[in-house]
Amino acid sequence: MAWTNTEIARQLGEIAELLRLDDADAYRVRAYERAAGAVGAASEDLGQLSKSELTDVHGIGSSTADKIIEFQQHGEIGLLAELRARVSPGLVAMTRVPGLGPKLARRLHDELGLDSLDDLAAALDDGRVASLDGMGEKSAAKLAHALERIGAKDTDRTPVADVLDFVAELCRRLGDLEAVERVDIAGSLRRLRETVGDVDVLVATDDPAAVSASLRDDAELVAEVLAEGDTKLSIITRGPGVQVDVRLVPADSWGAALLYFTGSKAHTVRIRERAVRRGLTVNEYGIDERESGKRVAGTTEEEAYAALALPWIPPTMREDTGEIEAADEGTLPRVVEEADLQGDLHAHSDVSGDGKASLETMVKAAAERGLRWWAVTDHAENLTMNGATRDELLARRERLGPLGDKYGITLLDGLELNIDAQGGVDYDDDFLATFDWCVASIHSMLDRDSAQQTERICQAMTNPHVHTIGHPTGRQIGRRPGYELDWERVFETAVATGTALEINGSARRLDIAGDIVRRAIDAGITLTIGSDAHSVGDLDNLRWAVKTAQRGWATVGDVLNCRDLDGVRGFVRAKREDGPGG
Ligand code: DGT
Ligand code: CA
Ligand code: CA
Ligand code: ZN
């Protein structure tokens, strides 16, 4: 199978991480880190290359090239399997705590015998960590706080970013099978929760045994079969190593099964209660009259909801946070959909250092997606190593008109500014005033406390040329928690200054999250959607941003990307002309 660069980089990165915890030679660790970085940054598909082509890529050596080829051929790297077996998962879990590096994790493991986040919490509680040589009360308190923030219980869940590519390939292969009529994602992944416990895939078929057998025997995808029955196959995948439950249902139960297995559990419990009050029963096969057993619905989800006198409710809203009441009262908002987007307000080209595709390639791809306008927001100069200089930006500006004309799309001359320690940004006001659109983001001093991060962001919003705040909390799901911003203050400042907040669609970020989106809308905030694309494929991030917006019940009116060019320009003008407080 053609593994994506993202997945290859993840495998190499995990090897580096485990080698370090395994006390391997620092040089060897570094080699895998460098290779992971090189693969992640590559613009071509490394999955297709030969060994000599691979070693020609800067950062990939002979031994790491061998691992990539091994992964291509077997869907598994022996060394990684070995390391996963040898290095304790508890030790790995401890390194997920911000501020807890591999060295300290090892000491906690070896000297205090800690082997899980629960162990760590207990040892922080009873003072054993504080009494460790070189630790002290203060460092221990910091760790305790960090541990609280990541929430110990969420760590055995997998970030969606780690499973999306794999699941897309799995669904593609299932869809290609003769016996499969339909295939779709269900469960928490369909609702786009930011982490998944396991992945649920629904298949409509009248030959479940054949589908089950084909998948079971697909050694490129399946590492282990956990359970196989008439209606369900549970596997552990290769690649991300996650559990997938594949449910096999007849086509005429499709809607009922999709409703049932999409959940959330809380949502479906409410649905069943409602059914009972109407003399109906709901299960994964259909909706039936309780008395007669006569089936009333089940082929489509719309029909299933309609049988309960409800409109279809988007999966992203099915968390029992008022959606059933709203649907019942006829006040369920029509949430934003991907087709409502007229443009993208955060994306990169190779004009700044970490972009992987040329401006023209990106523009062409954006136009082909049907976007009417596209803001290219390359990194501004203060970003270490990657920022664009004034001259590079001026040269880029000359190309925007002709490229837009060539591909039939309007290009907004944009920037992603860097918010400094005091809330200032790159360049000077006169230069900034010549741009159409500016995102401002925190890219440095990520470990400052919440009060300081709130201050930096609010200060940046007072700049008349800052139009939205990019990835506001800085979180990377599964890697580091976001800053705990003082949201009331952020919202207040955003409204007062006419600044928007971004929903960043990178699956690793999904920032701001759905629950914050909902609060922001209540506070009267305008939202912007950004793919934060660094490559053509990343433009798909728009979909994740839209789903995150839906989780926050955002409508077309709440999202600037749903306006036409005049609408966007009007938003920019309003801030520049009226100024803070206007
Ligand atoms: P996860 O896997 O923890 O990220 O969350 P979900 O929502 O995917 O949960 P999962 O995989 O346990 O089950 C998928 C869906 O199937 C769930 O959202 C609702 C449905 N479901 C599974 N088991 C039950 C059950 O025992 N009762 C009810 N009401 N629904 C269930
Ligand atoms: Ca699940
Ligand atoms: Ca499941
Ligand atoms: Zn950024």
PDB file of C-alpha atoms in Angstrom, residues 300-464:
ATOM      1  CA  THR A 300     -31.715   6.004   5.678  1.00  0.00           C
ATOM      2  CA  GLU A 301     -30.798   8.128   8.675  1.00  0.00           C
ATOM      3  CA  GLU A 302     -33.166  10.893   7.540  1.00  0.00           C
ATOM      4  CA  GLU A 303     -36.015   8.401   7.590  1.00  0.00           C
ATOM      5  CA  ALA A 304     -35.010   7.149  11.036  1.00  0.00           C
ATOM      6  CA  TYR A 305     -35.041  10.649  12.509  1.00  0.00           C
ATOM      7  CA  ALA A 306     -38.271  11.451  10.679  1.00  0.00           C
ATOM      8  CA  ALA A 307     -39.952   8.425  12.284  1.00  0.00           C
ATOM      9  CA  LEU A 308     -39.216  10.135  15.605  1.00  0.00           C
ATOM     10  CA  ALA A 309     -40.576  13.443  14.289  1.00  0.00           C
ATOM     11  CA  LEU A 310     -37.110  14.976  14.160  1.00  0.00           C
ATOM     12  CA  PRO A 311     -35.106  16.554  11.368  1.00  0.00           C
ATOM     13  CA  TRP A 312     -31.807  14.836  10.506  1.00  0.00           C
ATOM     14  CA  ILE A 313     -29.182  15.973  13.008  1.00  0.00           C
ATOM     15  CA  PRO A 314     -25.582  16.358  11.759  1.00  0.00           C
ATOM     16  CA  PRO A 315     -23.279  13.740  13.381  1.00  0.00           C
ATOM     17  CA  THR A 316     -20.979  16.465  14.703  1.00  0.00           C
ATOM     18  CA  MET A 317     -23.842  17.770  16.860  1.00  0.00           C
ATOM     19  CA  ARG A 318     -24.797  14.418  18.393  1.00  0.00           C
ATOM     20  CA  GLU A 319     -23.321  14.883  21.854  1.00  0.00           C
ATOM     21  CA  ASP A 320     -26.548  15.474  23.812  1.00  0.00           C
ATOM     22  CA  THR A 321     -25.761  19.117  24.410  1.00  0.00           C
ATOM     23  CA  GLY A 322     -29.240  20.347  23.537  1.00  0.00           C
ATOM     24  CA  GLU A 323     -29.469  19.196  19.916  1.00  0.00           C
ATOM     25  CA  ILE A 324     -32.457  16.919  20.488  1.00  0.00           C
ATOM     26  CA  GLU A 325     -34.427  19.618  22.303  1.00  0.00           C
ATOM     27  CA  ALA A 326     -33.559  22.135  19.582  1.00  0.00           C
ATOM     28  CA  ALA A 327     -34.499  19.689  16.825  1.00  0.00           C
ATOM     29  CA  ASP A 328     -37.778  18.983  18.625  1.00  0.00           C
ATOM     30  CA  GLU A 329     -38.589  22.680  18.863  1.00  0.00           C
ATOM     31  CA  GLY A 330     -37.562  23.364  15.295  1.00  0.00           C
ATOM     32  CA  THR A 331     -34.698  25.629  16.376  1.00  0.00           C
ATOM     33  CA  LEU A 332     -31.767  23.407  15.429  1.00  0.00           C
ATOM     34  CA  PRO A 333     -29.430  25.783  13.575  1.00  0.00           C
ATOM     35  CA  ARG A 334     -28.502  24.978   9.988  1.00  0.00           C
ATOM     36  CA  VAL A 335     -24.788  24.587  10.642  1.00  0.00           C
ATOM     37  CA  VAL A 336     -22.094  25.586   8.177  1.00  0.00           C
ATOM     38  CA  GLU A 337     -21.125  23.018   5.528  1.00  0.00           C
ATOM     39  CA  GLU A 338     -18.024  22.686   3.400  1.00  0.00           C
ATOM     40  CA  ALA A 339     -19.947  23.817   0.328  1.00  0.00           C
ATOM     41  CA  ASP A 340     -20.753  27.106   2.083  1.00  0.00           C
ATOM     42  CA  LEU A 341     -17.085  28.122   2.159  1.00  0.00           C
ATOM     43  CA  GLN A 342     -16.136  30.651  -0.476  1.00  0.00           C
ATOM     44  CA  GLY A 343     -12.507  30.786   0.538  1.00  0.00           C
ATOM     45  CA  ASP A 344      -9.704  29.840   2.902  1.00  0.00           C
ATOM     46  CA  LEU A 345      -8.187  32.361   5.315  1.00  0.00           C
ATOM     47  CA  HIS A 346      -4.945  30.674   6.380  1.00  0.00           C
ATOM     48  CA  ALA A 347      -2.590  28.820   4.031  1.00  0.00           C
ATOM     49  CA  HIS A 348       1.059  28.728   3.021  1.00  0.00           C
ATOM     50  CA  SER A 349       3.202  28.418  -0.095  1.00  0.00           C
ATOM     51  CA  ASP A 350       6.930  27.804  -0.378  1.00  0.00           C
ATOM     52  CA  VAL A 351       7.527  31.539  -0.263  1.00  0.00           C
ATOM     53  CA  SER A 352       8.026  30.932   3.449  1.00  0.00           C
ATOM     54  CA  GLY A 353      10.373  28.154   4.485  1.00  0.00           C
ATOM     55  CA  ASP A 354       8.078  25.371   5.662  1.00  0.00           C
ATOM     56  CA  GLY A 355       5.639  25.442   2.724  1.00  0.00           C
ATOM     57  CA  LYS A 356       5.967  22.302   0.624  1.00  0.00           C
ATOM     58  CA  ALA A 357       4.327  23.412  -2.618  1.00  0.00           C
ATOM     59  CA  SER A 358       4.899  26.351  -4.922  1.00  0.00           C
ATOM     60  CA  LEU A 359       2.491  29.267  -4.939  1.00  0.00           C
ATOM     61  CA  GLU A 360       1.217  28.283  -8.371  1.00  0.00           C
ATOM     62  CA  THR A 361       0.596  24.665  -7.334  1.00  0.00           C
ATOM     63  CA  MET A 362      -1.330  25.805  -4.287  1.00  0.00           C
ATOM     64  CA  VAL A 363      -3.367  28.380  -6.205  1.00  0.00           C
ATOM     65  CA  LYS A 364      -4.291  25.835  -8.845  1.00  0.00           C
ATOM     66  CA  ALA A 365      -5.383  23.337  -6.190  1.00  0.00           C
ATOM     67  CA  ALA A 366      -7.415  25.944  -4.315  1.00  0.00           C
ATOM     68  CA  ALA A 367      -9.166  26.934  -7.538  1.00  0.00           C
ATOM     69  CA  GLU A 368      -9.845  23.300  -8.425  1.00  0.00           C
ATOM     70  CA  ARG A 369     -11.563  22.847  -5.058  1.00  0.00           C
ATOM     71  CA  GLY A 370     -14.021  25.502  -6.186  1.00  0.00           C
ATOM     72  CA  LEU A 371     -12.868  28.237  -3.830  1.00  0.00           C
ATOM     73  CA  ARG A 372     -13.666  31.747  -5.104  1.00  0.00           C
ATOM     74  CA  TRP A 373     -10.862  33.384  -3.153  1.00  0.00           C
ATOM     75  CA  TRP A 374      -7.823  32.170  -1.266  1.00  0.00           C
ATOM     76  CA  ALA A 375      -5.633  34.002   1.227  1.00  0.00           C
ATOM     77  CA  VAL A 376      -1.982  33.031   1.020  1.00  0.00           C
ATOM     78  CA  THR A 377      -0.626  33.746   4.489  1.00  0.00           C
ATOM     79  CA  ASP A 378       3.050  32.895   4.374  1.00  0.00           C
ATOM     80  CA  HIS A 379       5.032  33.132   7.594  1.00  0.00           C
ATOM     81  CA  ALA A 380       6.265  36.598   8.465  1.00  0.00           C
ATOM     82  CA  GLU A 381       9.949  37.319   8.995  1.00  0.00           C
ATOM     83  CA  ASN A 382      10.281  36.835  12.751  1.00  0.00           C
ATOM     84  CA  LEU A 383       9.606  33.125  12.543  1.00  0.00           C
ATOM     85  CA  THR A 384      12.958  31.473  13.137  1.00  0.00           C
ATOM     86  CA  MET A 385      14.388  30.212   9.838  1.00  0.00           C
ATOM     87  CA  ASN A 386      11.076  30.042   8.000  1.00  0.00           C
ATOM     88  CA  GLY A 387       9.804  33.601   7.721  1.00  0.00           C
ATOM     89  CA  ALA A 388       9.558  35.498   4.433  1.00  0.00           C
ATOM     90  CA  THR A 389      11.473  38.755   3.999  1.00  0.00           C
ATOM     91  CA  ARG A 390       9.884  41.976   2.799  1.00  0.00           C
ATOM     92  CA  ASP A 391      11.482  41.537  -0.590  1.00  0.00           C
ATOM     93  CA  GLU A 392      10.164  38.014  -0.940  1.00  0.00           C
ATOM     94  CA  LEU A 393       6.697  39.231  -0.034  1.00  0.00           C
ATOM     95  CA  LEU A 394       6.872  42.130  -2.475  1.00  0.00           C
ATOM     96  CA  ALA A 395       7.951  39.725  -5.201  1.00  0.00           C
ATOM     97  CA  ARG A 396       5.093  37.405  -4.268  1.00  0.00           C
ATOM     98  CA  ARG A 397       2.662  40.315  -4.500  1.00  0.00           C
ATOM     99  CA  GLU A 398       3.545  40.839  -8.175  1.00  0.00           C
ATOM    100  CA  ARG A 399       2.546  37.259  -8.963  1.00  0.00           C
ATOM    101  CA  LEU A 400      -0.868  37.244  -7.279  1.00  0.00           C
ATOM    102  CA  GLY A 401      -2.857  39.089  -9.928  1.00  0.00           C
ATOM    103  CA  PRO A 402      -1.606  37.050 -12.903  1.00  0.00           C
ATOM    104  CA  LEU A 403      -1.889  33.722 -11.052  1.00  0.00           C
ATOM    105  CA  GLY A 404      -5.404  34.549  -9.924  1.00  0.00           C
ATOM    106  CA  ASP A 405      -6.392  35.403 -13.481  1.00  0.00           C
ATOM    107  CA  LYS A 406      -4.808  32.246 -14.827  1.00  0.00           C
ATOM    108  CA  TYR A 407      -6.761  29.956 -12.490  1.00  0.00           C
ATOM    109  CA  GLY A 408      -9.921  32.003 -12.025  1.00  0.00           C
ATOM    110  CA  ILE A 409      -9.628  32.728  -8.323  1.00  0.00           C
ATOM    111  CA  THR A 410      -9.026  35.903  -6.350  1.00  0.00           C
ATOM    112  CA  LEU A 411      -5.892  35.829  -4.221  1.00  0.00           C
ATOM    113  CA  LEU A 412      -5.683  37.756  -0.982  1.00  0.00           C
ATOM    114  CA  ASP A 413      -2.222  39.071  -0.226  1.00  0.00           C
ATOM    115  CA  GLY A 414      -1.811  37.697   3.286  1.00  0.00           C
ATOM    116  CA  LEU A 415       0.554  37.023   6.154  1.00  0.00           C
ATOM    117  CA  GLU A 416       0.784  34.859   9.216  1.00  0.00           C
ATOM    118  CA  LEU A 417       2.323  37.195  11.755  1.00  0.00           C
ATOM    119  CA  ASN A 418       4.178  36.083  14.876  1.00  0.00           C
ATOM    120  CA  ILE A 419       2.934  37.408  18.191  1.00  0.00           C
ATOM    121  CA  ASP A 420       5.955  38.328  20.315  1.00  0.00           C
ATOM    122  CA  ALA A 421       6.313  38.262  24.104  1.00  0.00           C
ATOM    123  CA  GLN A 422       4.581  41.629  24.454  1.00  0.00           C
ATOM    124  CA  GLY A 423       1.866  41.001  21.892  1.00  0.00           C
ATOM    125  CA  GLY A 424       3.624  42.894  19.097  1.00  0.00           C
ATOM    126  CA  VAL A 425       3.927  41.516  15.559  1.00  0.00           C
ATOM    127  CA  ASP A 426       6.368  41.577  12.622  1.00  0.00           C
ATOM    128  CA  TYR A 427       7.176  44.534  10.297  1.00  0.00           C
ATOM    129  CA  ASP A 428       5.748  48.014  10.771  1.00  0.00           C
ATOM    130  CA  ASP A 429       2.227  49.373  10.475  1.00  0.00           C
ATOM    131  CA  ASP A 430       2.803  51.043   7.113  1.00  0.00           C
ATOM    132  CA  PHE A 431       3.986  47.811   5.554  1.00  0.00           C
ATOM    133  CA  LEU A 432       1.213  45.791   7.188  1.00  0.00           C
ATOM    134  CA  ALA A 433      -1.374  48.254   5.873  1.00  0.00           C
ATOM    135  CA  THR A 434      -0.469  47.165   2.321  1.00  0.00           C
ATOM    136  CA  PHE A 435      -1.706  43.580   2.898  1.00  0.00           C
ATOM    137  CA  ASP A 436      -5.232  42.302   2.360  1.00  0.00           C
ATOM    138  CA  TRP A 437      -5.374  39.837   5.230  1.00  0.00           C
ATOM    139  CA  CYS A 438      -3.304  39.051   8.325  1.00  0.00           C
ATOM    140  CA  VAL A 439      -3.508  36.095  10.686  1.00  0.00           C
ATOM    141  CA  ALA A 440      -1.490  36.525  13.899  1.00  0.00           C
ATOM    142  CA  SER A 441      -0.339  33.483  15.863  1.00  0.00           C
ATOM    143  CA  ILE A 442       1.833  32.563  18.808  1.00  0.00           C
ATOM    144  CA  HIS A 443       4.822  30.521  17.626  1.00  0.00           C
ATOM    145  CA  SER A 444       7.298  31.242  20.412  1.00  0.00           C
ATOM    146  CA  MET A 445       7.418  31.064  24.201  1.00  0.00           C
ATOM    147  CA  LEU A 446       4.685  28.464  24.222  1.00  0.00           C
ATOM    148  CA  ASP A 447       5.315  27.653  27.866  1.00  0.00           C
ATOM    149  CA  ARG A 448       4.357  31.062  29.277  1.00  0.00           C
ATOM    150  CA  ASP A 449       1.521  30.942  31.786  1.00  0.00           C
ATOM    151  CA  SER A 450      -2.125  31.439  30.854  1.00  0.00           C
ATOM    152  CA  ALA A 451      -2.287  35.048  31.986  1.00  0.00           C
ATOM    153  CA  GLN A 452       0.658  35.981  29.780  1.00  0.00           C
ATOM    154  CA  GLN A 453      -0.690  34.139  26.745  1.00  0.00           C
ATOM    155  CA  THR A 454      -4.064  35.849  27.190  1.00  0.00           C
ATOM    156  CA  GLU A 455      -2.274  39.188  27.430  1.00  0.00           C
ATOM    157  CA  ARG A 456      -0.187  38.562  24.314  1.00  0.00           C
ATOM    158  CA  ILE A 457      -3.246  37.606  22.271  1.00  0.00           C
ATOM    159  CA  CYS A 458      -5.374  40.506  23.497  1.00  0.00           C
ATOM    160  CA  GLN A 459      -2.541  42.921  22.841  1.00  0.00           C
ATOM    161  CA  ALA A 460      -2.096  41.574  19.311  1.00  0.00           C
ATOM    162  CA  MET A 461      -5.812  42.064  18.661  1.00  0.00           C
ATOM    163  CA  THR A 462      -5.451  45.786  19.285  1.00  0.00           C
ATOM    164  CA  ASN A 463      -3.257  46.013  16.164  1.00  0.00           C
ATOM    165  CA  PRO A 464      -5.496  47.366  13.361  1.00  0.00           C
TER     166      PRO A 464
END
